[in-house]
XYZ file of C-alpha atoms in Angstrom:
321
model
C -2.228 30.292 -4.881
C -3.758 31.945 -1.998
C -3.609 30.205 1.704
C -6.860 31.688 2.734
C -10.162 29.646 3.493
C -13.728 31.055 3.661
C -16.183 28.639 4.006
C -20.088 29.764 4.910
C -23.016 28.022 5.455
C -26.544 27.387 7.029
C -26.686 24.346 9.807
C -29.304 21.763 8.742
C -32.213 21.535 10.849
C -31.408 17.377 11.183
C -28.044 18.470 12.455
C -29.586 19.744 15.863
C -27.859 18.072 18.624
C -25.013 17.724 17.784
C -21.532 18.855 18.898
C -20.395 21.822 16.823
C -17.574 19.920 15.616
C -19.451 17.225 14.643
C -21.737 19.294 12.783
C -19.427 21.128 10.812
C -17.703 17.916 9.817
C -20.857 17.274 8.478
C -21.331 20.208 6.332
C -17.870 20.356 5.093
C -16.430 17.020 4.606
C -13.718 17.647 2.845
C -12.101 18.805 6.042
C -10.998 16.876 9.079
C -12.817 17.028 12.318
C -9.724 17.848 13.599
C -8.664 20.589 11.750
C -12.200 22.165 11.971
C -11.894 22.083 15.738
C -8.765 23.546 15.887
C -10.625 25.917 13.861
C -13.094 26.582 16.422
C -10.614 26.862 19.225
C -8.671 29.537 17.298
C -11.877 31.357 17.077
C -11.936 31.506 13.524
C -15.377 29.906 13.232
C -18.195 32.141 14.213
C -21.787 30.757 14.400
C -24.619 33.588 14.263
C -21.827 36.130 14.563
C -20.587 34.394 18.284
C -18.018 32.251 19.441
C -18.413 28.403 20.311
C -16.673 25.776 21.924
C -16.094 22.522 19.876
C -18.321 20.294 22.449
C -21.219 22.602 22.519
C -24.495 21.866 20.928
C -26.058 23.120 18.042
C -29.635 23.331 17.403
C -30.001 23.938 13.414
C -30.406 27.014 11.337
C -27.557 28.606 12.923
C -25.102 30.608 10.389
C -21.858 29.479 10.310
C -18.497 31.359 8.829
C -15.236 30.191 8.903
C -12.375 32.599 8.418
C -9.042 30.976 8.368
C -5.566 30.870 7.158
C -3.136 28.107 6.314
C -0.140 28.245 8.822
C 3.308 26.363 8.093
C 3.277 23.029 9.913
C 6.950 22.906 11.006
C 8.994 25.721 10.622
C 12.246 22.978 10.926
C 10.845 21.420 7.715
C 13.242 23.149 4.689
C 13.053 22.879 1.180
C 15.788 21.191 -0.792
C 16.564 20.984 -4.674
C 16.927 17.186 -4.970
C 15.452 15.545 -7.779
C 12.038 13.454 -7.598
C 10.705 10.578 -9.842
C 7.336 12.318 -10.321
C 4.615 10.102 -12.484
C 1.944 12.140 -12.105
C 0.513 15.605 -10.411
C -2.452 17.549 -10.616
C -3.794 20.184 -8.409
C -4.651 17.808 -5.799
C -2.257 15.057 -5.591
C 1.326 14.204 -6.262
C 2.583 10.178 -7.481
C 5.711 9.491 -6.607
C 8.221 6.549 -7.477
C 10.435 6.786 -4.230
C 14.316 5.356 -4.688
C 15.477 3.219 -2.432
C 17.661 4.971 0.379
C 15.736 7.869 0.655
C 14.169 8.735 4.081
C 10.433 9.877 3.948
C 10.025 12.168 6.866
C 13.022 14.558 8.576
C 14.047 13.247 11.762
C 16.769 12.213 14.308
C 19.740 11.133 12.261
C 17.942 12.450 8.891
C 17.236 16.070 9.479
C 17.850 16.791 5.627
C 17.869 14.965 2.259
C 14.333 13.284 2.724
C 11.340 13.682 0.380
C 9.665 16.117 2.558
C 12.507 18.239 1.697
C 12.719 17.408 -2.101
C 8.774 17.985 -2.028
C 8.860 21.409 -0.119
C 11.402 22.449 -2.909
C 8.943 21.502 -5.473
C 5.405 22.440 -4.406
C 6.397 25.364 -1.640
C 2.566 25.126 -0.512
C 2.975 21.613 1.192
C 4.360 23.707 4.056
C 0.715 24.160 4.954
C -0.399 20.292 4.699
C 0.248 18.333 7.434
C 3.420 16.376 7.295
C 3.777 18.207 4.026
C 1.189 15.946 2.544
C 2.336 12.423 3.101
C -0.496 10.238 4.070
C 1.480 7.022 4.412
C 5.127 6.323 4.397
C 7.456 3.362 2.820
C 10.958 2.558 4.554
C 14.229 4.117 3.558
C 15.108 0.884 1.273
C 12.132 0.117 -0.090
C 10.961 1.600 -3.424
C 7.913 2.668 -5.244
C 4.619 4.492 -5.108
C 3.785 6.845 -2.918
C 0.875 9.701 -2.936
C 1.007 12.909 -1.414
C -2.015 15.412 -1.235
C -1.556 18.993 -2.129
C -4.613 20.495 -0.306
C -6.183 20.049 2.803
C -9.046 18.549 1.422
C -7.368 16.269 -0.485
C -5.294 15.069 2.341
C -8.704 14.600 4.346
C -10.004 12.618 1.480
C -7.017 10.372 1.250
C -6.267 9.669 5.132
C -10.042 8.769 5.064
C -9.801 6.227 2.125
C -6.475 4.696 4.299
C -8.530 4.365 7.228
C -11.347 2.708 5.282
C -9.041 0.280 4.021
C -10.137 1.427 0.047
C -6.972 2.400 -1.174
C -5.515 -0.387 -3.411
C -1.565 -0.973 -2.903
C 0.275 -4.025 -4.060
C 3.706 -4.660 -3.512
C 6.569 -6.825 -4.954
C 8.895 -8.797 -2.997
C 11.327 -11.767 -3.186
C 11.253 -13.931 0.078
C 13.660 -16.223 1.349
C 12.842 -20.019 0.866
C 10.190 -21.795 -1.626
C 6.821 -20.826 -0.917
C 4.126 -23.633 -1.671
C 1.087 -21.244 -2.096
C -0.183 -17.813 -1.482
C -2.232 -17.030 1.582
C -2.984 -14.053 4.304
C -1.261 -13.357 7.187
C -4.053 -11.830 10.085
C -1.638 -11.052 12.883
C -1.316 -7.889 14.870
C 1.653 -5.788 15.210
C 3.115 -3.755 17.499
C 6.632 -2.525 18.885
C 9.271 -5.221 19.826
C 8.689 -5.563 23.725
C 12.502 -5.180 24.028
C 13.734 -3.314 20.893
C 11.558 -0.510 20.722
C 12.950 0.071 17.179
C 12.095 -2.880 15.611
C 8.150 -4.207 15.127
C 6.338 -7.889 16.005
C 3.863 -9.854 16.034
C 2.374 -8.906 18.952
C -1.366 -9.937 21.170
C -1.352 -6.338 21.849
C -0.494 -4.739 18.647
C -3.002 -3.309 16.129
C -4.767 -5.645 13.534
C -2.437 -6.286 10.371
C -3.649 -7.961 7.583
C -1.368 -8.965 4.385
C -2.669 -11.041 1.609
C 0.283 -12.740 -0.468
C 0.282 -14.632 -4.148
C 3.160 -16.619 -5.473
C 4.675 -15.075 -8.787
C 7.980 -16.992 -9.459
C 9.173 -20.088 -7.248
C 13.495 -20.484 -7.559
C 15.429 -23.129 -5.680
C 15.898 -21.222 -2.456
C 13.758 -18.045 -3.222
C 10.081 -17.215 -3.994
C 9.064 -14.012 -6.293
C 5.621 -12.830 -4.271
C 3.009 -10.144 -4.744
C 1.403 -8.773 -1.360
C -1.493 -6.842 -0.891
C -2.173 -4.626 2.178
C -5.649 -4.453 4.238
C -3.919 -2.156 6.662
C -0.535 0.007 6.481
C 1.373 -0.866 10.434
C 4.836 0.026 9.872
C 7.295 -2.630 8.398
C 3.838 -4.917 7.805
C 4.961 -7.417 5.148
C 8.716 -7.698 6.564
C 7.147 -8.370 9.685
C 4.112 -10.572 8.533
C 6.855 -12.907 5.994
C 9.342 -13.306 9.005
C 6.599 -14.456 11.008
C 5.718 -17.014 8.690
C 9.591 -18.168 7.957
C 9.739 -16.722 4.758
C 11.668 -12.959 5.606
C 12.556 -10.627 2.663
C 15.726 -11.142 0.583
C 18.419 -8.620 2.247
C 16.414 -7.300 5.082
C 18.929 -6.387 7.486
C 16.366 -6.084 10.444
C 13.988 -9.165 10.164
C 16.059 -11.253 7.503
C 17.635 -13.736 9.851
C 21.026 -15.323 8.757
C 22.073 -16.111 5.219
C 20.838 -18.894 3.308
C 21.174 -20.991 0.083
C 20.596 -23.987 -1.905
C 22.935 -26.792 -2.418
C 25.111 -26.326 -5.293
C 24.034 -22.460 -6.164
C 25.857 -20.812 -8.626
C 28.636 -18.652 -7.405
C 27.198 -15.325 -9.304
C 23.517 -16.231 -7.669
C 25.179 -16.720 -4.023
C 27.375 -13.281 -4.667
C 24.083 -11.576 -5.979
C 22.307 -12.545 -2.590
C 24.670 -11.466 -0.388
C 25.570 -8.612 -2.307
C 21.880 -7.555 -1.908
C 21.984 -5.156 0.984
C 18.542 -3.674 1.270
C 15.083 -5.382 1.843
C 13.510 -6.463 -1.744
C 10.600 -4.663 -1.484
C 8.852 -2.427 -3.997
C 5.122 -0.921 -3.885
C 4.324 -1.103 -7.720
C 0.901 -0.419 -7.844
C -1.442 2.319 -5.990
C -5.091 2.751 -6.898
C -7.747 5.403 -5.314
C -10.777 7.900 -5.393
C -9.489 10.816 -6.691
C -10.001 13.427 -4.353
C -11.747 16.090 -6.637
C -13.143 13.594 -9.254
C -14.040 10.513 -7.301
C -13.100 8.670 -10.054
C -11.381 5.407 -9.344
C -7.243 6.405 -10.295
C -4.352 3.509 -10.225
C -0.679 3.415 -11.017
C 2.081 1.392 -11.699
C 5.917 1.652 -11.541
C 8.224 -1.222 -12.711
C 10.189 -2.871 -10.192
C 13.724 -1.136 -9.669
C 16.920 -2.614 -11.775
C 18.173 -3.919 -8.687
C 15.541 -6.617 -7.760
C 15.297 -7.144 -11.890
C 18.657 -7.949 -11.820
C 18.439 -10.480 -8.883
C 15.619 -12.326 -10.111
C 17.200 -13.018 -13.015
C 20.215 -14.144 -11.646
C 17.612 -16.564 -9.942
C 16.241 -17.643 -12.680
C 19.185 -18.570 -14.481
C 20.459 -20.564 -11.161
C 17.318 -22.409 -11.028
C 17.623 -22.969 -15.122
C 20.847 -24.969 -14.311
C 19.446 -27.615 -12.460
C 16.772 -28.159 -15.291
C 19.220 -29.043 -17.988
């Protein structure tokens, strides 16, 4: 697979008056304006055989030639032969069912053993794509579906769909407390004003919207489905904690252990023994970057969440007998 890119075209008259980077973004929508601007600054874009700056205006009718080569994004990231649960792959995208405990990106404390390291071994060309093709993330202990772009064009498409809020993402979660009905949490999220590692509802934060509905109620817990309009860090965990229904097992936002009166010992043990937030990204849908078709995938609940739900149901049945 070649890492070279060559594009050419004539600036349409209707784009006259625009900045060069703006005009190129209209001419080559499969690439981001930021990426095109980098190529212009690197001298890899010629306009009528000359060089312009990103902010220079075009008049229309100019001949544009882009000749570039993809470069490795981060030399510190290394490939590692780590097993991945890939549920779909083609020339443009990879859909992964992430396991609990896997960190998405290398960072402080996790330089290796991450999803990025595994992806670079599976598809080495991802070294040339921003963030190894990962356009959204899941917390270390959250399971479920992640989409990965294999080309710059696909990356640009998926990022644009995320920004337009057209990517469909549905999560399943077990919340503490009995919820009477579904609803929407529309509260901005930002960094906690004291603990910068935590997120919090904050009026200075970014707009964040989570829709949730009740699937099943138990004596002291509720199985819910959540749909995201936005994708803020820890969004579901923060929003559910904000309405006083934190996720079961959440080590950061979960609060103190709670149990129903008369709860069975197996149920009490199962709840206390659940050591991660009970959150699973079970549904993912978007417009395919190449075909334009609507595509979607589902991933079954992981075994640990299935087991807890069964025990909660068995415990709830005790009071019905």
